[in-house]
mmCIF file of C-alpha atoms in Angstrom:
data_model
loop_
_atom_site.group_PDB
_atom_site.id
_atom_site.type_symbol
_atom_site.label_atom_id
_atom_site.label_comp_id
_atom_site.label_asym_id
_atom_site.label_seq_id
_atom_site.Cartn_x
_atom_site.Cartn_y
_atom_site.Cartn_z
ATOM 1 C CA MET A 1 -0.704 -5.905 23.064
ATOM 2 C CA LEU A 2 -3.403 -4.922 20.608
ATOM 3 C CA PRO A 3 -5.861 -7.657 19.605
ATOM 4 C CA ARG A 4 -5.822 -8.860 16.033
ATOM 5 C CA LEU A 5 -8.630 -7.450 13.936
ATOM 6 C CA PRO A 6 -11.230 -9.848 12.545
ATOM 7 C CA HIS A 7 -11.342 -10.704 8.876
ATOM 8 C CA ALA A 8 -14.489 -10.783 6.817
ATOM 9 C CA GLY A 9 -15.414 -12.902 3.834
ATOM 10 C CA ILE A 10 -13.605 -12.175 0.598
ATOM 11 C CA LEU A 11 -15.755 -10.868 -2.237
ATOM 12 C CA SER A 12 -14.937 -9.051 -5.448
ATOM 13 C CA PRO A 13 -16.329 -5.506 -5.925
ATOM 14 C CA LEU A 14 -18.655 -6.880 -8.628
ATOM 15 C CA ALA A 15 -19.985 -9.571 -6.290
ATOM 16 C CA ILE A 16 -20.664 -6.930 -3.635
ATOM 17 C CA MET A 17 -22.628 -4.879 -6.144
ATOM 18 C CA ILE A 18 -24.842 -7.864 -6.947
ATOM 19 C CA CYS A 19 -25.362 -8.757 -3.301
ATOM 20 C CA ALA A 20 -25.942 -5.200 -2.147
ATOM 21 C CA CYS A 21 -29.638 -5.203 -2.899
ATOM 22 C CA PHE A 22 -30.171 -8.161 -0.583
ATOM 23 C CA SER A 23 -28.030 -7.264 2.429
ATOM 24 C CA CYS A 24 -26.888 -4.323 4.448
ATOM 25 C CA HIS A 25 -24.058 -3.643 6.784
ATOM 26 C CA SER A 26 -24.225 -2.158 10.202
ATOM 27 C CA GLY A 27 -23.178 1.454 10.634
ATOM 28 C CA VAL A 28 -19.671 2.491 11.339
ATOM 29 C CA ALA A 29 -18.735 4.357 14.495
ATOM 30 C CA TYR A 30 -16.972 7.647 13.976
ATOM 31 C CA ARG A 31 -13.903 8.024 16.144
ATOM 32 C CA GLY A 32 -13.621 11.794 16.252
ATOM 33 C CA ALA A 33 -11.484 14.344 14.484
ATOM 34 C CA LEU A 34 -8.212 13.160 12.947
ATOM 35 C CA GLU A 35 -4.810 14.780 13.271
ATOM 36 C CA ARG A 36 -3.788 17.286 10.662
ATOM 37 C CA ALA A 37 -1.783 15.485 8.002
ATOM 38 C CA GLU A 38 1.883 16.395 7.641
ATOM 39 C CA MET A 39 3.345 14.956 4.502
ATOM 40 C CA ALA A 40 5.092 16.147 1.370
ATOM 41 C CA ALA A 41 4.227 16.139 -2.284
ATOM 42 C CA LYS A 42 7.248 17.372 -4.172
ATOM 43 C CA GLN A 43 6.438 18.984 -7.523
ATOM 44 C CA LYS A 44 9.067 18.076 -10.073
ATOM 45 C CA LEU A 45 8.953 17.171 -13.726
ATOM 46 C CA PHE A 46 8.767 13.468 -14.410
ATOM 47 C CA ALA A 47 12.019 12.179 -15.857
ATOM 48 C CA GLN A 48 11.939 8.743 -17.429
ATOM 49 C CA SER A 49 14.518 6.466 -15.856
ATOM 50 C CA SER A 50 16.977 4.924 -18.314
ATOM 51 C CA GLY A 51 19.659 2.292 -18.492
ATOM 52 C CA ASP A 52 19.594 -1.469 -18.636
ATOM 53 C CA GLN A 53 22.000 -2.252 -15.796
ATOM 54 C CA CYS A 54 20.948 -4.554 -12.998
ATOM 55 C CA ARG A 55 19.848 -2.838 -9.779
ATOM 56 C CA SER A 56 22.835 -4.251 -7.933
ATOM 57 C CA GLU A 57 25.170 -2.294 -10.215
ATOM 58 C CA GLN A 58 23.214 0.972 -9.991
ATOM 59 C CA CYS A 59 22.512 1.275 -6.276
ATOM 60 C CA GLU A 60 24.597 3.996 -4.635
ATOM 61 C CA MET A 61 23.364 4.136 -1.093
ATOM 62 C CA ALA A 62 24.390 6.602 1.559
ATOM 63 C CA GLU A 63 26.164 4.974 4.448
ATOM 64 C CA VAL A 64 23.749 4.832 7.372
ATOM 65 C CA GLU A 65 24.564 3.109 10.629
ATOM 66 C CA ILE A 66 21.729 0.640 11.127
ATOM 67 C CA PRO A 67 21.689 -1.841 14.028
ATOM 68 C CA VAL A 68 22.226 -5.475 13.050
ATOM 69 C CA TYR A 69 20.276 -8.130 14.947
ATOM 70 C CA SER A 70 20.788 -11.852 15.200
ATOM 71 C CA TYR A 71 17.925 -14.277 14.620
ATOM 72 C CA ALA A 72 17.932 -15.054 18.361
ATOM 73 C CA GLU A 73 17.525 -11.362 19.200
ATOM 74 C CA LEU A 74 14.567 -10.977 16.849
ATOM 75 C CA LYS A 75 13.024 -14.094 18.359
ATOM 76 C CA LYS A 76 13.303 -12.508 21.787
ATOM 77 C CA ILE A 77 11.901 -9.179 20.565
ATOM 78 C CA THR A 78 8.790 -10.914 19.191
ATOM 79 C CA ASN A 79 8.371 -13.261 22.162
ATOM 80 C CA GLY A 80 9.414 -16.285 20.154
ATOM 81 C CA PHE A 81 7.535 -15.175 17.031
ATOM 82 C CA SER A 82 4.388 -15.912 18.997
ATOM 83 C CA ALA A 83 0.950 -16.288 17.476
ATOM 84 C CA GLU A 84 -0.189 -13.367 19.628
ATOM 85 C CA ASN A 85 2.288 -11.071 17.878
ATOM 86 C CA PHE A 86 1.709 -12.411 14.374
ATOM 87 C CA MET A 87 0.165 -9.774 12.059
ATOM 88 C CA GLY A 88 -0.049 -11.585 8.727
ATOM 89 C CA LYS A 89 1.761 -12.259 5.467
ATOM 90 C CA THR A 90 2.976 -9.769 2.895
ATOM 91 C CA PHE A 91 2.532 -9.877 -0.874
ATOM 92 C CA SER A 92 4.823 -12.828 -1.598
ATOM 93 C CA SER A 93 3.250 -15.026 1.128
ATOM 94 C CA ASN A 94 6.815 -15.770 2.148
ATOM 95 C CA SER A 95 7.311 -12.760 4.412
ATOM 96 C CA LEU A 96 5.733 -12.662 7.878
ATOM 97 C CA LEU A 97 4.999 -9.648 10.081
ATOM 98 C CA TYR A 98 5.236 -9.663 13.886
ATOM 99 C CA ARG A 99 4.784 -7.082 16.604
ATOM 100 C CA GLY A 100 7.741 -6.665 18.916
ATOM 101 C CA GLU A 101 9.229 -4.647 21.754
ATOM 102 C CA ILE A 102 12.777 -3.391 22.231
ATOM 103 C CA VAL A 103 13.824 -2.296 25.706
ATOM 104 C CA ASP A 104 16.485 0.410 25.886
ATOM 105 C CA LYS A 105 19.215 -0.794 28.234
ATOM 106 C CA GLU A 106 20.023 2.672 29.596
ATOM 107 C CA SER A 107 16.604 4.313 29.963
ATOM 108 C CA ASN A 108 14.617 1.069 30.288
ATOM 109 C CA LEU A 109 12.053 2.566 27.893
ATOM 110 C CA VAL A 110 10.090 0.204 25.662
ATOM 111 C CA ARG A 111 9.970 0.844 21.917
ATOM 112 C CA LYS A 112 7.233 -0.728 19.811
ATOM 113 C CA VAL A 113 8.494 -2.223 16.557
ATOM 114 C CA ILE A 114 7.323 -4.356 13.652
ATOM 115 C CA VAL A 115 9.541 -7.239 12.536
ATOM 116 C CA GLU A 116 9.310 -8.582 8.982
ATOM 117 C CA MET A 117 10.810 -12.068 8.595
ATOM 118 C CA ARG A 118 11.570 -13.944 5.405
ATOM 119 C CA LYS A 119 13.092 -17.384 4.915
ATOM 120 C CA ASN A 120 16.138 -17.318 2.630
ATOM 121 C CA GLU A 121 14.911 -20.277 0.594
ATOM 122 C CA LYS A 122 13.909 -19.284 -2.938
ATOM 123 C CA ASP A 123 16.087 -17.706 -5.588
ATOM 124 C CA TYR A 124 14.519 -14.282 -5.215
ATOM 125 C CA ASP A 125 14.271 -14.059 -1.396
ATOM 126 C CA LEU A 126 17.668 -12.471 -0.824
ATOM 127 C CA LYS A 127 17.298 -10.094 -3.785
ATOM 128 C CA VAL A 128 13.878 -8.870 -2.664
ATOM 129 C CA TRP A 129 15.116 -8.417 0.911
ATOM 130 C CA GLN A 130 18.219 -6.534 -0.266
ATOM 131 C CA THR A 131 16.153 -4.242 -2.488
ATOM 132 C CA GLN A 132 13.851 -3.375 0.397
ATOM 133 C CA LEU A 133 16.803 -2.756 2.720
ATOM 134 C CA ASN A 134 18.471 -0.466 0.162
ATOM 135 C CA ALA A 135 15.278 1.516 -0.387
ATOM 136 C CA LEU A 136 14.679 2.101 3.319
ATOM 137 C CA LYS A 137 18.318 3.138 3.835
ATOM 138 C CA ASP A 138 18.122 5.738 1.073
ATOM 139 C CA PRO A 139 17.877 9.207 2.691
ATOM 140 C CA THR A 140 15.477 10.617 0.074
ATOM 141 C CA ILE A 141 12.987 7.755 0.261
ATOM 142 C CA SER A 142 13.161 7.405 4.038
ATOM 143 C CA SER A 143 12.675 11.160 4.555
ATOM 144 C CA HIS A 144 9.001 10.984 3.607
ATOM 145 C CA PRO A 145 6.709 10.839 6.670
ATOM 146 C CA ASN A 146 4.651 8.024 5.123
ATOM 147 C CA VAL A 147 7.618 5.706 4.618
ATOM 148 C CA VAL A 148 8.351 3.419 7.566
ATOM 149 C CA LYS A 149 11.609 4.074 9.420
ATOM 150 C CA LEU A 150 14.141 1.233 9.427
ATOM 151 C CA GLN A 151 15.329 0.397 12.940
ATOM 152 C CA GLY A 152 17.528 -2.607 12.150
ATOM 153 C CA TYR A 153 17.941 -5.775 10.123
ATOM 154 C CA CYS A 154 19.001 -9.410 10.312
ATOM 155 C CA ASN A 155 20.973 -11.218 7.581
ATOM 156 C CA SER A 156 21.550 -14.786 8.690
ATOM 157 C CA VAL A 157 22.073 -17.802 6.451
ATOM 158 C CA CYS A 158 18.495 -19.075 6.652
ATOM 159 C CA ASP A 159 16.525 -16.071 7.915
ATOM 160 C CA LEU A 160 16.263 -12.479 6.691
ATOM 161 C CA GLY A 161 14.684 -9.798 8.851
ATOM 162 C CA LEU A 162 13.837 -6.102 8.811
ATOM 163 C CA VAL A 163 12.864 -4.141 11.930
ATOM 164 C CA TYR A 164 10.590 -1.104 11.599
ATOM 165 C CA ASP A 165 10.174 1.628 14.194
ATOM 166 C CA CYS A 166 6.386 1.696 14.366
ATOM 167 C CA HIS A 167 3.598 1.346 16.909
ATOM 168 C CA ALA A 168 0.967 0.049 14.504
ATOM 169 C CA LEU A 169 -2.735 -0.657 14.717
ATOM 170 C CA GLY A 170 -2.162 -3.237 11.999
ATOM 171 C CA THR A 171 -1.733 -3.489 8.277
ATOM 172 C CA LEU A 172 -4.110 -1.707 5.955
ATOM 173 C CA HIS A 173 -5.188 -5.149 4.775
ATOM 174 C CA SER A 174 -6.522 -6.003 8.239
ATOM 175 C CA LEU A 175 -8.222 -2.629 8.681
ATOM 176 C CA ILE A 176 -10.069 -2.702 5.357
ATOM 177 C CA PHE A 177 -12.655 -5.078 6.832
ATOM 178 C CA ASP A 178 -12.925 -3.309 10.187
ATOM 179 C CA GLU A 179 -16.307 -1.654 10.752
ATOM 180 C CA SER A 180 -14.729 1.013 12.975
ATOM 181 C CA PHE A 181 -12.389 2.153 10.176
ATOM 182 C CA SER A 182 -14.544 5.169 9.309
ATOM 183 C CA TRP A 183 -15.013 7.074 6.055
ATOM 184 C CA SER A 184 -12.875 10.000 7.242
ATOM 185 C CA MET A 185 -10.067 7.664 8.323
ATOM 186 C CA ARG A 186 -10.151 5.909 4.955
ATOM 187 C CA MET A 187 -9.989 9.198 3.066
ATOM 188 C CA LYS A 188 -7.109 10.367 5.258
ATOM 189 C CA VAL A 189 -5.212 7.170 4.467
ATOM 190 C CA ALA A 190 -6.059 7.412 0.757
ATOM 191 C CA LEU A 191 -4.820 11.004 0.519
ATOM 192 C CA GLN A 192 -1.548 10.270 2.299
ATOM 193 C CA LEU A 193 -0.913 7.224 0.110
ATOM 194 C CA ALA A 194 -1.595 9.294 -3.007
ATOM 195 C CA ARG A 195 0.874 11.902 -1.788
ATOM 196 C CA VAL A 196 3.670 9.425 -1.093
ATOM 197 C CA LEU A 197 3.249 7.937 -4.588
ATOM 198 C CA GLN A 198 3.274 11.430 -6.037
ATOM 199 C CA PHE A 199 6.499 12.066 -4.120
ATOM 200 C CA ILE A 200 8.409 9.029 -5.366
ATOM 201 C CA HIS A 201 7.115 9.441 -8.933
ATOM 202 C CA SER A 202 8.208 13.084 -9.073
ATOM 203 C CA GLN A 203 11.860 12.471 -8.220
ATOM 204 C CA GLU A 204 14.539 13.205 -10.817
ATOM 205 C CA LYS A 205 14.859 9.422 -11.128
ATOM 206 C CA PRO A 206 11.316 8.159 -10.497
ATOM 207 C CA LEU A 207 10.806 5.030 -8.429
ATOM 208 C CA ILE A 208 8.033 2.583 -9.335
ATOM 209 C CA LEU A 209 6.820 0.314 -6.511
ATOM 210 C CA LEU A 210 4.938 -2.032 -8.876
ATOM 211 C CA ASN A 211 3.193 -3.906 -6.030
ATOM 212 C CA PHE A 212 1.590 -1.171 -3.939
ATOM 213 C CA GLU A 213 -0.760 -3.235 -1.797
ATOM 214 C CA PRO A 214 -2.385 -3.120 1.658
ATOM 215 C CA ARG A 215 -0.433 -6.009 3.197
ATOM 216 C CA SER A 216 2.720 -3.920 2.769
ATOM 217 C CA ILE A 217 1.269 -0.797 4.383
ATOM 218 C CA LEU A 218 1.245 -0.302 8.155
ATOM 219 C CA VAL A 219 -1.218 2.051 9.848
ATOM 220 C CA ASP A 220 -0.022 3.752 13.023
ATOM 221 C CA MET A 221 -2.071 4.685 16.087
ATOM 222 C CA ASP A 222 -3.082 8.024 14.510
ATOM 223 C CA PHE A 223 -4.209 6.370 11.266
ATOM 224 C CA ASN A 224 -1.205 7.478 9.270
ATOM 225 C CA PRO A 225 -0.180 4.919 6.611
ATOM 226 C CA LEU A 226 3.470 3.826 6.454
ATOM 227 C CA ILE A 227 4.641 1.973 3.358
ATOM 228 C CA PHE A 228 7.438 -0.586 3.440
ATOM 229 C CA GLY A 229 6.847 -2.771 0.366
ATOM 230 C CA PHE A 230 9.826 -1.880 -1.820
ATOM 231 C CA GLY A 231 10.794 -5.451 -2.692
ATOM 232 C CA LEU A 232 9.695 -5.155 -6.331
ATOM 233 C CA ALA A 233 10.567 -1.476 -6.763
ATOM 234 C CA SER A 234 12.246 -0.470 -10.001
ATOM 235 C CA GLY A 235 14.021 2.693 -11.118
ATOM 236 C CA GLY A 236 15.299 5.593 -9.059
ATOM 237 C CA VAL A 237 18.242 4.865 -6.788
ATOM 238 C CA LEU A 238 17.496 1.134 -6.956
ATOM 239 C CA GLY A 239 18.072 0.675 -10.682
ATOM 240 C CA ILE A 240 16.153 -1.580 -13.029
ATOM 241 C CA ILE A 241 14.517 -4.625 -11.470
ATOM 242 C CA ASP A 242 15.948 -8.018 -12.354
ATOM 243 C CA PRO A 243 13.309 -9.528 -14.707
ATOM 244 C CA THR A 244 14.116 -13.023 -13.453
ATOM 245 C CA VAL A 245 13.230 -12.032 -9.892
ATOM 246 C CA LEU A 246 10.004 -10.411 -11.018
ATOM 247 C CA ARG A 247 8.987 -13.434 -13.094
ATOM 248 C CA LEU A 248 9.600 -15.843 -10.224
ATOM 249 C CA ILE A 249 7.500 -13.757 -7.829
ATOM 250 C CA ILE A 250 4.609 -13.454 -10.261
ATOM 251 C CA LEU A 251 4.682 -17.188 -10.956
ATOM 252 C CA ASN A 252 4.731 -17.879 -7.201
ATOM 253 C CA GLY A 253 1.076 -16.926 -6.896
ATOM 254 C CA PRO A 254 -1.591 -14.393 -7.892
ATOM 255 C CA GLN A 255 -0.471 -10.833 -7.209
ATOM 256 C CA VAL A 256 -3.697 -8.882 -6.782
ATOM 257 C CA TYR A 257 -2.361 -5.363 -6.936
ATOM 258 C CA ILE A 258 0.158 -5.709 -9.772
ATOM 259 C CA ASP A 259 -1.128 -4.183 -13.004
ATOM 260 C CA PRO A 260 -2.452 -7.059 -15.181
ATOM 261 C CA ASP A 261 -1.585 -5.018 -18.273
ATOM 262 C CA PHE A 262 2.018 -5.526 -17.191
ATOM 263 C CA THR A 263 1.820 -9.177 -16.113
ATOM 264 C CA LEU A 264 -0.472 -10.383 -18.929
ATOM 265 C CA ARG A 265 0.181 -7.971 -21.775
ATOM 266 C CA GLY A 266 3.732 -6.852 -21.210
ATOM 267 C CA ILE A 267 3.375 -3.067 -21.042
ATOM 268 C CA THR A 268 6.426 -1.112 -19.904
ATOM 269 C CA ILE A 269 6.925 -0.529 -16.177
ATOM 270 C CA GLY A 270 6.005 3.049 -15.333
ATOM 271 C CA PRO A 271 4.003 5.244 -12.934
ATOM 272 C CA TRP A 272 0.803 3.930 -14.558
ATOM 273 C CA CYS A 273 1.481 0.565 -12.865
ATOM 274 C CA ASP A 274 1.390 2.177 -9.417
ATOM 275 C CA VAL A 275 -1.711 4.132 -10.433
ATOM 276 C CA PHE A 276 -3.468 0.811 -11.097
ATOM 277 C CA SER A 277 -2.372 -0.503 -7.689
ATOM 278 C CA PHE A 278 -3.601 2.664 -5.996
ATOM 279 C CA GLY A 279 -6.971 2.429 -7.757
ATOM 280 C CA THR A 280 -7.398 -1.193 -6.729
ATOM 281 C CA LEU A 281 -6.503 -0.319 -3.136
ATOM 282 C CA LEU A 282 -8.950 2.599 -3.198
ATOM 283 C CA LEU A 283 -11.745 0.308 -4.381
ATOM 284 C CA ALA A 284 -10.861 -2.124 -1.607
ATOM 285 C CA MET A 285 -11.172 0.609 1.025
ATOM 286 C CA ILE A 286 -14.530 1.956 -0.150
ATOM 287 C CA THR A 287 -16.106 -1.468 -0.743
ATOM 288 C CA LYS A 288 -14.506 -3.187 2.270
ATOM 289 C CA SER A 289 -13.320 -6.042 0.097
ATOM 290 C CA HIS A 290 -10.564 -7.416 -2.115
ATOM 291 C CA ASP A 291 -10.431 -10.732 -3.904
ATOM 292 C CA PRO A 292 -7.139 -12.383 -4.954
ATOM 293 C CA VAL A 293 -8.947 -14.687 -7.356
ATOM 294 C CA VAL A 294 -10.183 -11.887 -9.627
ATOM 295 C CA GLY A 295 -7.202 -9.606 -9.143
ATOM 296 C CA LYS A 296 -5.679 -10.171 -12.553
ATOM 297 C CA ILE A 297 -8.864 -9.342 -14.442
ATOM 298 C CA MET A 298 -9.886 -6.252 -12.477
ATOM 299 C CA ALA A 299 -8.794 -3.878 -15.250
ATOM 300 C CA ARG A 300 -10.695 -5.723 -17.978
ATOM 301 C CA SER A 301 -14.219 -7.163 -18.166
ATOM 302 C CA GLU A 302 -15.398 -6.375 -14.634
ATOM 303 C CA PHE A 303 -14.399 -2.745 -14.764
ATOM 304 C CA SER A 304 -15.692 -2.169 -18.256
ATOM 305 C CA PHE A 305 -19.024 -3.055 -16.609
ATOM 306 C CA LEU A 306 -18.466 -1.142 -13.372
ATOM 307 C CA GLU A 307 -17.373 1.969 -15.221
ATOM 308 C CA ARG A 308 -20.872 2.387 -16.667
ATOM 309 C CA PHE A 309 -22.233 2.442 -13.111
ATOM 310 C CA TYR A 310 -19.634 4.402 -11.158
ATOM 311 C CA GLY A 311 -22.069 7.283 -10.626
ATOM 312 C CA ILE A 312 -25.110 7.181 -8.391
ATOM 313 C CA ASN A 313 -25.768 3.467 -8.911
ATOM 314 C CA PHE A 314 -22.313 2.350 -7.855
ATOM 315 C CA THR A 315 -22.362 4.715 -4.882
ATOM 316 C CA LYS A 316 -25.863 3.669 -3.827
ATOM 317 C CA PHE A 317 -25.287 -0.069 -3.951
ATOM 318 C CA ILE A 318 -21.723 -0.317 -2.631
ATOM 319 C CA VAL A 319 -20.405 2.725 -0.789
ATOM 320 C CA LEU A 320 -23.662 4.111 0.556
ATOM 321 C CA LYS A 321 -24.642 0.852 2.219
ATOM 322 C CA ASN A 322 -21.292 0.734 4.023
ATOM 323 C CA PHE A 323 -21.010 4.345 5.206
ATOM 324 C CA TRP A 324 -24.459 5.980 5.201
ATOM 325 C CA LYS A 325 -24.480 6.239 9.017
ATOM 326 C CA ASP A 326 -21.011 7.819 9.121
ATOM 327 C CA GLY A 327 -21.246 11.479 10.093
ATOM 328 C CA ASN A 328 -18.524 12.548 7.659
ATOM 329 C CA TYR A 329 -19.810 10.588 4.674
ATOM 330 C CA HIS A 330 -21.085 12.610 1.704
ATOM 331 C CA ILE A 331 -22.592 11.085 -1.424
ATOM 332 C CA ARG A 332 -20.716 13.467 -3.732
ATOM 333 C CA ASP A 333 -17.428 12.529 -2.077
ATOM 334 C CA SER A 334 -18.086 8.840 -2.586
ATOM 335 C CA ALA A 335 -19.025 9.395 -6.245
ATOM 336 C CA ALA A 336 -15.788 11.323 -6.835
ATOM 337 C CA VAL A 337 -13.650 8.691 -5.103
ATOM 338 C CA THR A 338 -15.338 5.846 -6.959
ATOM 339 C CA LYS A 339 -14.880 7.572 -10.314
ATOM 340 C CA LEU A 340 -11.203 8.169 -9.506
ATOM 341 C CA ALA A 341 -10.661 4.521 -8.549
ATOM 342 C CA VAL A 342 -12.297 3.221 -11.732
ATOM 343 C CA ARG A 343 -10.174 5.575 -13.861
ATOM 344 C CA CYS A 344 -7.027 4.338 -12.112
ATOM 345 C CA VAL A 345 -7.705 0.690 -12.986
ATOM 346 C CA LYS A 346 -8.696 1.385 -16.584
ATOM 347 C CA SER A 347 -6.886 -0.979 -18.933
ATOM 348 C CA CYS A 348 -3.935 0.548 -20.766
ATOM 349 C CA MET A 349 -4.013 -2.142 -23.440
ATOM 350 C CA THR A 350 -0.625 -2.171 -25.234
ATOM 351 C CA THR A 351 -0.193 1.302 -26.693
ATOM 352 C CA VAL A 352 1.668 4.173 -25.078
ATOM 353 C CA GLU A 353 -1.246 6.545 -25.704
ATOM 354 C CA LYS A 354 -3.464 4.467 -23.441
ATOM 355 C CA TYR A 355 -1.229 5.204 -20.426
ATOM 356 C CA HIS A 356 -2.675 8.699 -20.296
ATOM 357 C CA GLU A 357 -6.210 7.401 -19.778
ATOM 358 C CA ARG A 358 -5.225 6.726 -16.189
ATOM 359 C CA PRO A 359 -4.778 9.835 -14.033
ATOM 360 C CA GLY A 360 -1.346 10.725 -12.692
ATOM 361 C CA MET A 361 -0.866 10.761 -8.940
ATOM 362 C CA SER A 362 -0.788 14.580 -8.926
ATOM 363 C CA GLU A 363 -4.319 14.585 -10.347
ATOM 364 C CA ALA A 364 -5.372 11.937 -7.835
ATOM 365 C CA VAL A 365 -4.040 14.086 -4.984
ATOM 366 C CA SER A 366 -5.927 17.130 -6.301
ATOM 367 C CA ILE A 367 -9.199 15.171 -6.512
ATOM 368 C CA LEU A 368 -8.846 13.802 -2.981
ATOM 369 C CA GLU A 369 -7.924 17.223 -1.578
ATOM 370 C CA CYS A 370 -11.222 18.604 -2.940
ATOM 371 C CA LEU A 371 -13.348 16.125 -0.974
ATOM 372 C CA ARG A 372 -15.644 17.688 1.608
ATOM 373 C CA VAL A 373 -14.414 15.427 4.394
ATOM 374 C CA VAL A 374 -10.785 16.264 3.616
ATOM 375 C CA LYS A 375 -11.451 20.005 3.742
ATOM 376 C CA LYS A 376 -13.594 19.654 6.865
ATOM 377 C CA LEU A 377 -10.758 17.967 8.733
ATOM 378 C CA GLY A 378 -8.083 20.295 7.342
ATOM 379 C CA LEU A 379 -6.284 17.462 5.572
ATOM 380 C CA HIS A 380 -6.110 19.317 2.245
ATOM 381 C CA CYS A 381 -3.237 21.453 3.526
ATOM 382 C CA SER A 382 0.360 20.249 3.519
ATOM 383 C CA SER A 383 2.987 21.803 5.777
ATOM 384 C CA LEU A 384 5.817 20.702 3.508
ATOM 385 C CA ALA A 385 6.677 22.383 0.225
#
């Protein structure tokens, strides 16, 4: 069983900038060349999803035979939901992740899995669980190599569970603070996440995740990210999200990676919301930090300040001090990534025209594919059309 990764102190990107002149981090060990990425980025015209029906009335899922587990079986798989197998909480703080093992009765082979458990207590628990189950059963969504594969589920009266076929290092949230998570690994993860967002946004009926955040992203043993956080997804095959569910979740606690222009100013749900989440996640990876307390103001005062310094100053005081000993780090790469992240979190205000000030995910993919480290490792090529 893999050991749990240590967590570091939580600081906002602005706080790190201020402290950077007074402290320095130790270098990061480079773990060698990474596997060639194999993921898709479908190129289709964006079609705005329409209709006001509830998602439960719009979902038309293909029938897929998925194993059903009892609560007792999941308890056995996770060794009694032991502390050793506990990986952390997801965005709602009401969903828990555990490592587990399933032994095949015929071959006696052991399969590594991740079990996500949620108590069926609050009004939105069942709806969020059902939405995630429907998304992962959809053949189009599940076909992407960076979407986790559903291995089974549990639907008991008090407990809701989802089982993912994944041998994971951990969640991206836990790896963000890890000193051995090198620059090249972070750029590989960033590129693959940009591509999976590009994929779901470019469908005939685009899907918006709304809460694209590192606690809902697994990272496998080859440093490939696998997303599973579809609980708040809206559009596409899932239909329009129930506003009551969304309101209850937002009121339940601060949601760091949800676009504050949506939660505080009421802009329409669209791809720009996921772009904000991606930009926030990108900043977290290059600064080795994220702060729930300042999450809702990240697109406003702090970033109007940071934007004036995203060039050499930002790179020197934040990214350079974290990665200057990394063999694959390049100052021009870090400047390009930082500029991209700041553009992604730029406030949309309340007018439709402002949406276009954030880059689309296709542009984000193109920028990341031009990075020196990406080209050096051959990650700029995609084997899928």
